Short mmCIF file of C-alpha atoms in Angstrom, two decimals:
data_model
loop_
_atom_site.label_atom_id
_atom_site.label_comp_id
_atom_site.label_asym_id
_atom_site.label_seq_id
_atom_site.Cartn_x
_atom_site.Cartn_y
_atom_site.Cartn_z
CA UNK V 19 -1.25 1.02 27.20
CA UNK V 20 -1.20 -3.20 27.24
CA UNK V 21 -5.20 -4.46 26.64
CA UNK V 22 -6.46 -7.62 27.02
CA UNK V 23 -7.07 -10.21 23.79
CA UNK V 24 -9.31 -9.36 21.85
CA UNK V 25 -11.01 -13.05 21.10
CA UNK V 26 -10.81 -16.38 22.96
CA UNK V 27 -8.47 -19.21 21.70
CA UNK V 28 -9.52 -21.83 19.47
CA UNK V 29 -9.69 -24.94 21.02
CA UNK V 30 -6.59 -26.32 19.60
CA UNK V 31 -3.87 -26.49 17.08
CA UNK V 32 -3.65 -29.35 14.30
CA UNK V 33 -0.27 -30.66 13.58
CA UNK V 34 0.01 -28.96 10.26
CA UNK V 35 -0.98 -25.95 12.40
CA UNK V 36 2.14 -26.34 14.63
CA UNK V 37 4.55 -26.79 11.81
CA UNK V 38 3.32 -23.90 9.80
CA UNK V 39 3.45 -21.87 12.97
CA UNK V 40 6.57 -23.10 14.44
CA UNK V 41 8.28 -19.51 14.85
CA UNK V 42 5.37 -17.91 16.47
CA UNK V 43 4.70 -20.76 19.15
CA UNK V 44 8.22 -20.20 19.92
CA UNK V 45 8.20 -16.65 20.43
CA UNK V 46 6.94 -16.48 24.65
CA UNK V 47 4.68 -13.69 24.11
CA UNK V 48 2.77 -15.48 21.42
CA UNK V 49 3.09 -19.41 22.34
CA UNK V 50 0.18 -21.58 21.53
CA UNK V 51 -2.47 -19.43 23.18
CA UNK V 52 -1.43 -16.25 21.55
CA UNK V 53 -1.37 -18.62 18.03
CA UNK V 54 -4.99 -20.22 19.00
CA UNK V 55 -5.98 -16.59 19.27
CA UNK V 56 -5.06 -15.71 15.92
CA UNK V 57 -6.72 -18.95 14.48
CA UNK V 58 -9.76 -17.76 16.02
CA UNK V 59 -10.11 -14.21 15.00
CA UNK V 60 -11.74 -12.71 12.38
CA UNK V 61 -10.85 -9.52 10.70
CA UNK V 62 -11.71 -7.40 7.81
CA UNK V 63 -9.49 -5.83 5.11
CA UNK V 64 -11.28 -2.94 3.78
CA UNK V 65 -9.68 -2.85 0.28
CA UNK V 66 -7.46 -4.97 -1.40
CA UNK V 67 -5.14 -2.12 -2.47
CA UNK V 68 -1.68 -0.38 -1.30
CA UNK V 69 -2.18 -0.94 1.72
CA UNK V 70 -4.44 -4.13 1.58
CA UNK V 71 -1.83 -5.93 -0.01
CA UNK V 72 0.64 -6.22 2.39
CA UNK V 73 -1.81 -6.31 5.45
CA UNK V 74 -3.81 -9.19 3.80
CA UNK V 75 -0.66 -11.35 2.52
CA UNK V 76 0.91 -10.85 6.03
CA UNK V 77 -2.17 -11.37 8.18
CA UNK V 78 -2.51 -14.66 6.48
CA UNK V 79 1.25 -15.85 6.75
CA UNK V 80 0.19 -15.12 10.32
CA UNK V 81 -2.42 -17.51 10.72
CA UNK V 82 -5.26 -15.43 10.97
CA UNK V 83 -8.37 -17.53 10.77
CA UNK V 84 -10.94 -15.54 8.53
CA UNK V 85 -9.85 -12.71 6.86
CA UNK V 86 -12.90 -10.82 4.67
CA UNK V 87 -12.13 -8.66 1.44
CA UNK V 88 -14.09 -5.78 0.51
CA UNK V 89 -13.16 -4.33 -2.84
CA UNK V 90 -15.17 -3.45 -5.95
CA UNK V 91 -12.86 -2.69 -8.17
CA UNK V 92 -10.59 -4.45 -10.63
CA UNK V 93 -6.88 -4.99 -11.24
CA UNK V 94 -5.44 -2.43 -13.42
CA UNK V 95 -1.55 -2.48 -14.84
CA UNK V 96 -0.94 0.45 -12.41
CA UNK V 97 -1.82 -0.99 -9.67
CA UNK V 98 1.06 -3.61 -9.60
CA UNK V 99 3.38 -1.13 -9.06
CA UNK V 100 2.82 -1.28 -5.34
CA UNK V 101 -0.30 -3.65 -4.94
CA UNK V 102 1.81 -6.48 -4.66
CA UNK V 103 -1.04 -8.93 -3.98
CA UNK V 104 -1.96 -9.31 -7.63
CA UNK V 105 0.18 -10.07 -10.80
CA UNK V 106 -0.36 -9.77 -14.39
CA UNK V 107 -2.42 -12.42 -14.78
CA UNK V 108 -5.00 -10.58 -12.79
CA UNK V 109 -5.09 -7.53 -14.62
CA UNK V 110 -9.16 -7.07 -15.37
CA UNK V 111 -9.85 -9.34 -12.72
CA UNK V 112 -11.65 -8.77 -9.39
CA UNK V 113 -9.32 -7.59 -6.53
CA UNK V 114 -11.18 -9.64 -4.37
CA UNK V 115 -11.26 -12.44 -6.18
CA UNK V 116 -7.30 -11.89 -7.17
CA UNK V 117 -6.67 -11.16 -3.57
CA UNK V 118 -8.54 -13.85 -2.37
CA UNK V 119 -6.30 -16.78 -4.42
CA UNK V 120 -3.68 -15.07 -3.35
CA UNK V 121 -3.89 -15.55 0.27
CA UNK V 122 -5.19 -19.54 -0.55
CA UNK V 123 -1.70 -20.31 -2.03
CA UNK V 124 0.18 -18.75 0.91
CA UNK V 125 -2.11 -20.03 3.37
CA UNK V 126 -4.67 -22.32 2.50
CA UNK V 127 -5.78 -23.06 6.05
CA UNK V 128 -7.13 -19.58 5.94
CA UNK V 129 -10.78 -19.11 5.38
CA UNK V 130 -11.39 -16.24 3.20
CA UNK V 131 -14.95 -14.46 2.53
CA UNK V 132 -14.99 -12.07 -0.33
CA UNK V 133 -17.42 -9.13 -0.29
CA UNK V 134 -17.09 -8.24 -3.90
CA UNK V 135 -18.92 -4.53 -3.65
CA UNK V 136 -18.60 -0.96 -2.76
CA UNK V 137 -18.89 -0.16 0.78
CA UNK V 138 -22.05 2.36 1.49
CA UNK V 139 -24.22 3.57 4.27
CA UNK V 140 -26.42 0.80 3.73
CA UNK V 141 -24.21 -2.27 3.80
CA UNK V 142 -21.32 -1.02 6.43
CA UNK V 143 -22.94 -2.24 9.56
CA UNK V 144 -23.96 -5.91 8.32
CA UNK V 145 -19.90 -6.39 7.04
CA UNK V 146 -18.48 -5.13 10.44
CA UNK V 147 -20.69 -6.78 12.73
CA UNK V 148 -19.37 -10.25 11.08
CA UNK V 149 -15.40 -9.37 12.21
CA UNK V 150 -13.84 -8.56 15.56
CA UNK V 151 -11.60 -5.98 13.82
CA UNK V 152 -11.54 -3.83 10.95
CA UNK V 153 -8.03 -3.07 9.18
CA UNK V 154 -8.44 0.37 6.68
CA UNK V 155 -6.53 0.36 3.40
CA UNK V 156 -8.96 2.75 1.73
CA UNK V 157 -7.60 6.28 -0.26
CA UNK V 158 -10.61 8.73 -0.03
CA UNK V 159 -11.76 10.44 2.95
CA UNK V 160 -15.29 9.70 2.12
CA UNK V 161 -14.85 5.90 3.01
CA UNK V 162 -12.63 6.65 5.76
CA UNK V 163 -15.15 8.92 7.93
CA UNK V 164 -17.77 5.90 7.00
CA UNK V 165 -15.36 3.36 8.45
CA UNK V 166 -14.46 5.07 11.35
CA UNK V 167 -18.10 5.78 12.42
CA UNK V 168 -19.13 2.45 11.57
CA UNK V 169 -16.58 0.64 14.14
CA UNK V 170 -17.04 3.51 16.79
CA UNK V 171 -20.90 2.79 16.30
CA UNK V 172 -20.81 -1.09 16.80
CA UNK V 173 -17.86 -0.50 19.29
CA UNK V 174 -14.84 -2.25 16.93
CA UNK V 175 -11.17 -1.37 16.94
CA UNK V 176 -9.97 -0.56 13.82
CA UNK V 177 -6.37 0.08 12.34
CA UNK V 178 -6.15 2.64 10.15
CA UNK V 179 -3.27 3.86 7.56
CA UNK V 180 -2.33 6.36 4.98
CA UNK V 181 0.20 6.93 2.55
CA UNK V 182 1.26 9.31 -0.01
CA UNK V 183 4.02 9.60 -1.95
CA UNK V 184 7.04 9.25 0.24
CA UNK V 185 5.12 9.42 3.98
CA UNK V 186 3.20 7.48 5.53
CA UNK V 187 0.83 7.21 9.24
CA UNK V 188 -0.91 4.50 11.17
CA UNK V 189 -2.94 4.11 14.25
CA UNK V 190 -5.51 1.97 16.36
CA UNK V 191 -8.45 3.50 16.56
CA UNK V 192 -10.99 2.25 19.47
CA UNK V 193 -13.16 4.21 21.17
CA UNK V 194 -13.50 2.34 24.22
CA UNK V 195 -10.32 2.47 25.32
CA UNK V 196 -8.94 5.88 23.12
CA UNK V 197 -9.36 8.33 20.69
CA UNK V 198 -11.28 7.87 17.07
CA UNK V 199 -10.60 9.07 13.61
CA UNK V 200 -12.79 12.53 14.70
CA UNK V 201 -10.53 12.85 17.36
CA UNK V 202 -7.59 13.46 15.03
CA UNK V 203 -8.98 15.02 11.72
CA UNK V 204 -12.65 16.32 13.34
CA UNK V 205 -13.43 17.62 9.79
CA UNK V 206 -11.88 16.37 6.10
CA UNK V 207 -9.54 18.83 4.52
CA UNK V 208 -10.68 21.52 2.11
CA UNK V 209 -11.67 19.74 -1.61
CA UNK V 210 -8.78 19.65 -3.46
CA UNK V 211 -6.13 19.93 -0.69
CA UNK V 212 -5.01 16.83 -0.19
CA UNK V 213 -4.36 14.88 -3.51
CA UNK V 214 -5.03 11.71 -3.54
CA UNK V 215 -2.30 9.04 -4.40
CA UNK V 216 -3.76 8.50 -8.27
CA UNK V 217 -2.80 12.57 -8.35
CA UNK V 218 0.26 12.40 -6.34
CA UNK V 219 1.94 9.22 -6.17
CA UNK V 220 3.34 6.75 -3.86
CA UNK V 221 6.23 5.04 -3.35
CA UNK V 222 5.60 1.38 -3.94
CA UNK V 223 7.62 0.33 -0.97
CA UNK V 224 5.34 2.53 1.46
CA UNK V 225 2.79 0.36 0.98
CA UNK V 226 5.08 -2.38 2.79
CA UNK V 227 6.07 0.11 5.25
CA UNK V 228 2.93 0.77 6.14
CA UNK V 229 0.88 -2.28 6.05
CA UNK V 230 3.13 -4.08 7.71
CA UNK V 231 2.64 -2.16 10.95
CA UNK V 232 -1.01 -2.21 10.52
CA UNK V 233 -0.48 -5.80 10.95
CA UNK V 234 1.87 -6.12 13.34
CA UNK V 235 -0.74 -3.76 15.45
CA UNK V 236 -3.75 -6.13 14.55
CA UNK V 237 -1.48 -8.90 15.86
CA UNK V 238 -1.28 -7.29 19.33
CA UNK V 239 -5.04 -6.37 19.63
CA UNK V 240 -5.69 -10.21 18.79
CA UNK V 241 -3.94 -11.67 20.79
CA UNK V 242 -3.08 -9.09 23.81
CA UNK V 243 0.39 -8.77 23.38
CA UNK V 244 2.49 -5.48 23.61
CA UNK V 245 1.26 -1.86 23.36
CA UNK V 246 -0.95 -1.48 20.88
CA UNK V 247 -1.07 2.17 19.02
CA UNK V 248 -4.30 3.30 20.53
CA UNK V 249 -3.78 6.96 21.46
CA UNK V 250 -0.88 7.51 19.07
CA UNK V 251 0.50 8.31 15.73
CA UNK V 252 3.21 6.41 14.12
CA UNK V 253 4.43 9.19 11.49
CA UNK V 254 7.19 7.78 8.90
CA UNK V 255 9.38 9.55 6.36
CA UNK V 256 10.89 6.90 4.01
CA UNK V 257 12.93 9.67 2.26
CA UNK V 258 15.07 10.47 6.24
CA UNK V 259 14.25 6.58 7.16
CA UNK V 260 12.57 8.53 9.73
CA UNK V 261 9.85 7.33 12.56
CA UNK V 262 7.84 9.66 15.24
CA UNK V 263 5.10 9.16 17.13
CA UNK V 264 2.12 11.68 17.92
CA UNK V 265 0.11 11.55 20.89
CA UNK V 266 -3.85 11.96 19.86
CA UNK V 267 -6.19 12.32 22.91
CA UNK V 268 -9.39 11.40 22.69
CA UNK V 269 -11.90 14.69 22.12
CA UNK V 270 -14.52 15.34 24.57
CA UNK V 271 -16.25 17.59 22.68
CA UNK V 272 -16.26 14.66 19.70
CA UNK V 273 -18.96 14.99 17.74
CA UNK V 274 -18.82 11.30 17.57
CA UNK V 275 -17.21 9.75 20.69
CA UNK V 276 -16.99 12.97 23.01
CA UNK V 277 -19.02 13.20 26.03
CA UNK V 278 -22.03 14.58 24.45
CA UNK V 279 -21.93 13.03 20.83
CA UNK V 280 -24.07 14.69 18.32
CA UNK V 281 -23.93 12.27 16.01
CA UNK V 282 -25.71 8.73 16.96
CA UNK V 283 -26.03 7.41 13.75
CA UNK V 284 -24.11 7.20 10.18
CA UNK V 285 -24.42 10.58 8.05
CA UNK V 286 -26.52 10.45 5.07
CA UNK V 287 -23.92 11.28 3.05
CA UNK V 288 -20.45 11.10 3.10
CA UNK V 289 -19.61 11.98 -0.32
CA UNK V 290 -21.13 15.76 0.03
CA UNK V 291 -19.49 16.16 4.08
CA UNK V 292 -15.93 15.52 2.59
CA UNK V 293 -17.02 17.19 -0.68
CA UNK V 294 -14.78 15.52 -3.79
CA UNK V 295 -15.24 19.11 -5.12
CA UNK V 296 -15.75 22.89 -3.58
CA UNK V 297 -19.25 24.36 -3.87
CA UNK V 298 -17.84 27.00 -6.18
CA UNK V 299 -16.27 24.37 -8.42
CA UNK V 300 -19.60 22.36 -8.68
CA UNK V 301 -21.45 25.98 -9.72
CA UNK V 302 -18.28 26.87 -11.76
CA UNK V 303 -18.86 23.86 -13.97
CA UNK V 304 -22.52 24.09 -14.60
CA UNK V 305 -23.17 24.79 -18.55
CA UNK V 306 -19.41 24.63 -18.89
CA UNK V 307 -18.14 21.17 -19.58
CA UNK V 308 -17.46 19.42 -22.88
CA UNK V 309 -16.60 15.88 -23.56
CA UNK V 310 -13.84 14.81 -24.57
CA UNK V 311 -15.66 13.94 -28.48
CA UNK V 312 -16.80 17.36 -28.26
CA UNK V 313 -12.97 18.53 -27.70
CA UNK V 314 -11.60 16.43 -30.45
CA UNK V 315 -14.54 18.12 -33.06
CA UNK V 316 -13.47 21.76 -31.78
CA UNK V 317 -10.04 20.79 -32.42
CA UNK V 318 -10.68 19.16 -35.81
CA UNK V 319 -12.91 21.86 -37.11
CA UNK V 320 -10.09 24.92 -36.51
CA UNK V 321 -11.31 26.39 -33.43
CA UNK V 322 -9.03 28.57 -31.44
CA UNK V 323 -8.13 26.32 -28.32
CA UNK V 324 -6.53 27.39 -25.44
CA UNK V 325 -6.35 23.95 -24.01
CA UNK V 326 -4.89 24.14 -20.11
CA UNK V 327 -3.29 21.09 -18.59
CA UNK V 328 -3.83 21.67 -14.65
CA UNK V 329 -2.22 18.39 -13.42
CA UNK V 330 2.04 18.52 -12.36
CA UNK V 331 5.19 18.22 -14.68
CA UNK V 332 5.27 14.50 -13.77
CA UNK V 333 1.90 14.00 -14.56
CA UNK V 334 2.36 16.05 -17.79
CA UNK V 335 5.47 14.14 -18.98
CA UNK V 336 3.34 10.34 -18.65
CA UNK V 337 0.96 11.98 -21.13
CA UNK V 338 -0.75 14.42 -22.34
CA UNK V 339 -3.52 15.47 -24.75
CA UNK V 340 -2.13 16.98 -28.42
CA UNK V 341 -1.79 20.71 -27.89
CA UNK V 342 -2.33 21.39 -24.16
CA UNK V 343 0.16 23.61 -22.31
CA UNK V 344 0.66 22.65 -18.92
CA UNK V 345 -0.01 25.49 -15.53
CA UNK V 346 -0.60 23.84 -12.98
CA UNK V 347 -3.90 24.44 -10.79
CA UNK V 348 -1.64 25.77 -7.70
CA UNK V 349 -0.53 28.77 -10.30
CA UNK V 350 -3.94 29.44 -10.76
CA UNK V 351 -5.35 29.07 -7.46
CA UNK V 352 -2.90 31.46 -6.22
CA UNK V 353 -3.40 33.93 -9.33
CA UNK V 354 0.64 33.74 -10.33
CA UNK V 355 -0.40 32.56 -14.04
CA UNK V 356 -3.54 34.30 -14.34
CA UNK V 357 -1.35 36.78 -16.67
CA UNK V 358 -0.75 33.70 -19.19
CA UNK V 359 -4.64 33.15 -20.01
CA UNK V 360 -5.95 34.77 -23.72
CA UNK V 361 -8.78 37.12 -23.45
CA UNK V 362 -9.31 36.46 -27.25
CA UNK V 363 -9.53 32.55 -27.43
CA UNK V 364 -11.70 29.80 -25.96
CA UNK V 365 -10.21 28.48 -22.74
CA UNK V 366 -10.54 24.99 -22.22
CA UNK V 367 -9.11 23.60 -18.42
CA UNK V 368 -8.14 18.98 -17.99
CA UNK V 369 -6.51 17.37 -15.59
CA UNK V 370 -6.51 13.90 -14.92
CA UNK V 371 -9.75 13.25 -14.01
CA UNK V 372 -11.90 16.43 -13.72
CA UNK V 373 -11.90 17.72 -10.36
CA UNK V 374 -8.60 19.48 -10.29
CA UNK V 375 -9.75 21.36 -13.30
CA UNK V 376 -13.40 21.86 -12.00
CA UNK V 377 -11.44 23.87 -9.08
CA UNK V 378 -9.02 25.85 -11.73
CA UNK V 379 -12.37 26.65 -13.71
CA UNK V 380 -13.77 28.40 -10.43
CA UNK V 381 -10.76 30.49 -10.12
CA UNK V 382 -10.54 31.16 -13.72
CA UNK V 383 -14.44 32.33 -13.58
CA UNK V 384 -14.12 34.31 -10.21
CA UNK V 385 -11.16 36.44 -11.95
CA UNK V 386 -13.25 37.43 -14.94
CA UNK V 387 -12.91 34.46 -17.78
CA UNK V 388 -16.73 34.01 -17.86
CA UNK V 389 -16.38 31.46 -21.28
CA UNK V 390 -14.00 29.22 -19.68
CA UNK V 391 -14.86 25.38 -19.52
CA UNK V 392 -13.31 22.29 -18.27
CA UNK V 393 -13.33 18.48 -19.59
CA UNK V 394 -15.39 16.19 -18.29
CA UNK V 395 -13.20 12.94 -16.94
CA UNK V 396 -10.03 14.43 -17.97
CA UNK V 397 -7.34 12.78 -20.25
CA UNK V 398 -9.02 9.37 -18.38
CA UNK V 399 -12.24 10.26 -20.72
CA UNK V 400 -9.47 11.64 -23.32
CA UNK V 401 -7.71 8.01 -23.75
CA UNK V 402 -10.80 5.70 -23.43
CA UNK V 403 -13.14 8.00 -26.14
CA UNK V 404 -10.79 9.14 -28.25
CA UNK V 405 -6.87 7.94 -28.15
CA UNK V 406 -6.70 4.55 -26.61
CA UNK V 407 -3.10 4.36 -27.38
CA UNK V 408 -2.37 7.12 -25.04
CA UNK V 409 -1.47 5.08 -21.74
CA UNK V 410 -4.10 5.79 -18.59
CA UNK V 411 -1.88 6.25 -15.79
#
């Protein structure tokens, strides 16, 4: 369905206005309104990431007149595998900052704000309320419930997107005129069922794929052109070049939007309701962690190790701690290389990070290997305590 714009026009175009935005003005459905439009909006970029990259490089090129940053993080060599927004000489630095100097040499008649923190329950509704719309490039379901609830609660469209590995999905999410994020995924996936894209990978190109029609859809909200994706889900397979689109109607029993919402006001805790880990992981691991220093003494003092790599062959081949054999958590999970664990030695469970082996532990424990433990932040804590010459992928 066609809406109306989203803001008012600016009161005009300079001359170095016209120029830059020559092929727009040009286009009918854009002109000089549909440009003043664009010079008038404000939107938000929550992260400066995957997705952020393209969305934020493009929405500038556009002409977008204030575009805010939110990102806490820093660059990191991985990252410019796909987060084409920074470059080498921002490794270490702020990816809002990097972001930010970015989008002043493509565009320096853009005015950029840069909120340089994490986004939380307690700053969320003072960053939206400054933008007209809200553009999601965030990885973690945790942030993603938060956003949604946040723009449904001060009544902003936002465009959401997500990617991993080879597929990737967008959508407008407004309330007022369509579905929300509840409406499609009413509750987050189990813990662990869904890796994210530091587990899984991505396909730097996706990113492209992806952010680019998150713009393109931010385009049309601003300025009230076309059909905007409100009420749909554009699917995409870049392995069959392959595009779909999913109707989503909008939930009346939504906790959120429905016709009798339950909840009026931002959870408490997002964290805990998308749960980074199972409850039976979290008691699994109680009194049986060790560090990675306290791995490295076991290992240097002769004790019998059974050390478990959890993560995927791929994973495994990047790098891998001296002496682990790799089983993958689904082998566990599902019991198939349950046969493969010693009775007689001290099992000790890493994966990248420590959640995928914090859910391997709980299986492990729940089919009788009461002395099994796990390693606390994974070959990350591995390569930053005790090899740093080991790369951190």
């Amino acid at each position: 369905m066609s809406l109306p714009p989203l803001v008012e026009p600016a009161a005009e175009l300079t001359v170095d206005e016209i120029r830059r935005y020559s092929r727009h003005l040009i286009i009918p459905d854009v002109g000089v309104e549909g440009q003043k439009r664009l010079k008038n909006a404000r939107v938000l970029c929550v992260g400066a990431g995957g997705l952020g990259s393209p969305a934020l490089l493009y929405l500038a090129a556009a002409g977008v007149g204030t575009l805010g940053i939110i990102d806490f993080d820093t660059v990191d060599e991985s990252n410019l595998q796909r987060q084409v927004i920074h470059g080498v000489s921002d490794v270490g630095r702020s990816k809002a900052e990097s972001a930010a100097a970015s989008i002043r040499e493509i565009n320096p008649l853009v005015n950029v704000e840069i909120h340089n923190t994490a986004l939380d329950r307690e700053n969320v509704r003072d960053i939206f309320s400054r933008y007209d719309l809200i553009v999601d490039g965030t990885d973690n379901f945790a942030t993603r419930y938060m956003v949604n609830d946040a723009a449904v609660l001060l009544g902003k469209p936002y465009v959401w997107g997500s990617i991993y590995r080879f597929d990737g999905q967008a959508s407008v999410f407004w309330a007022e005129h369509g579905p929300c994020y509840r409406c499609l995924y009413p509750e987050p996936p189990p813990p662990g069922m869904v890796p994210s894209c530091a587990e899984g990978g991505v396909l730097g190109v996706l990113c492209a794929s992806i952010g680019s029609i998150q713009v393109n859809e931010v385009i049309k909200l601003l300025a009230g052109i076309g059909e905007p994706l409100v009420g749909r889900l554009m699917v995409y397979d870049a392995l069959e070049m392959s595009y779909r689109k999913i109707k989503v109607r909008k939930d009346p029993n939504c906790v959120l939007c429905g016709e009798n919402p339950t909840l009026t006001d931002l959870m408490e805790d997002y964290e805990d309701f998308c749960g980074a880990v199972s409850d039976e992981a979290q008691e699994a691991v109680v009194d049986s962690t060790i560090t990675a220093l306290e791995l490295k003494d076991w290992q240097d003092s002769g004790k019998d190790i059974f050390l478990v790599d959890v993560r995927e062959p791929a994973e495994y081949e990047i790098v891998r701690i001296p002496g682990a054999t790799l089983i993958p958590k689904g082998e566990i999970l599902s019991g198939e290389a349950l046969a493969k664990f010693p009775q007689d030695r001290q099992i000790v469970l890493h994966c990248k990070s420590g959640v995928r082996s914090a859910e391997a532990l709980a299986a492990l424990k729940a089919a009788g290997f009461s002395d099994a433990v796990h390693l606390q932040g994974g070959v990350l804590s591995w390569v930053k305590q005790v090899d740093p010459s080991l790369p951190a992928y």
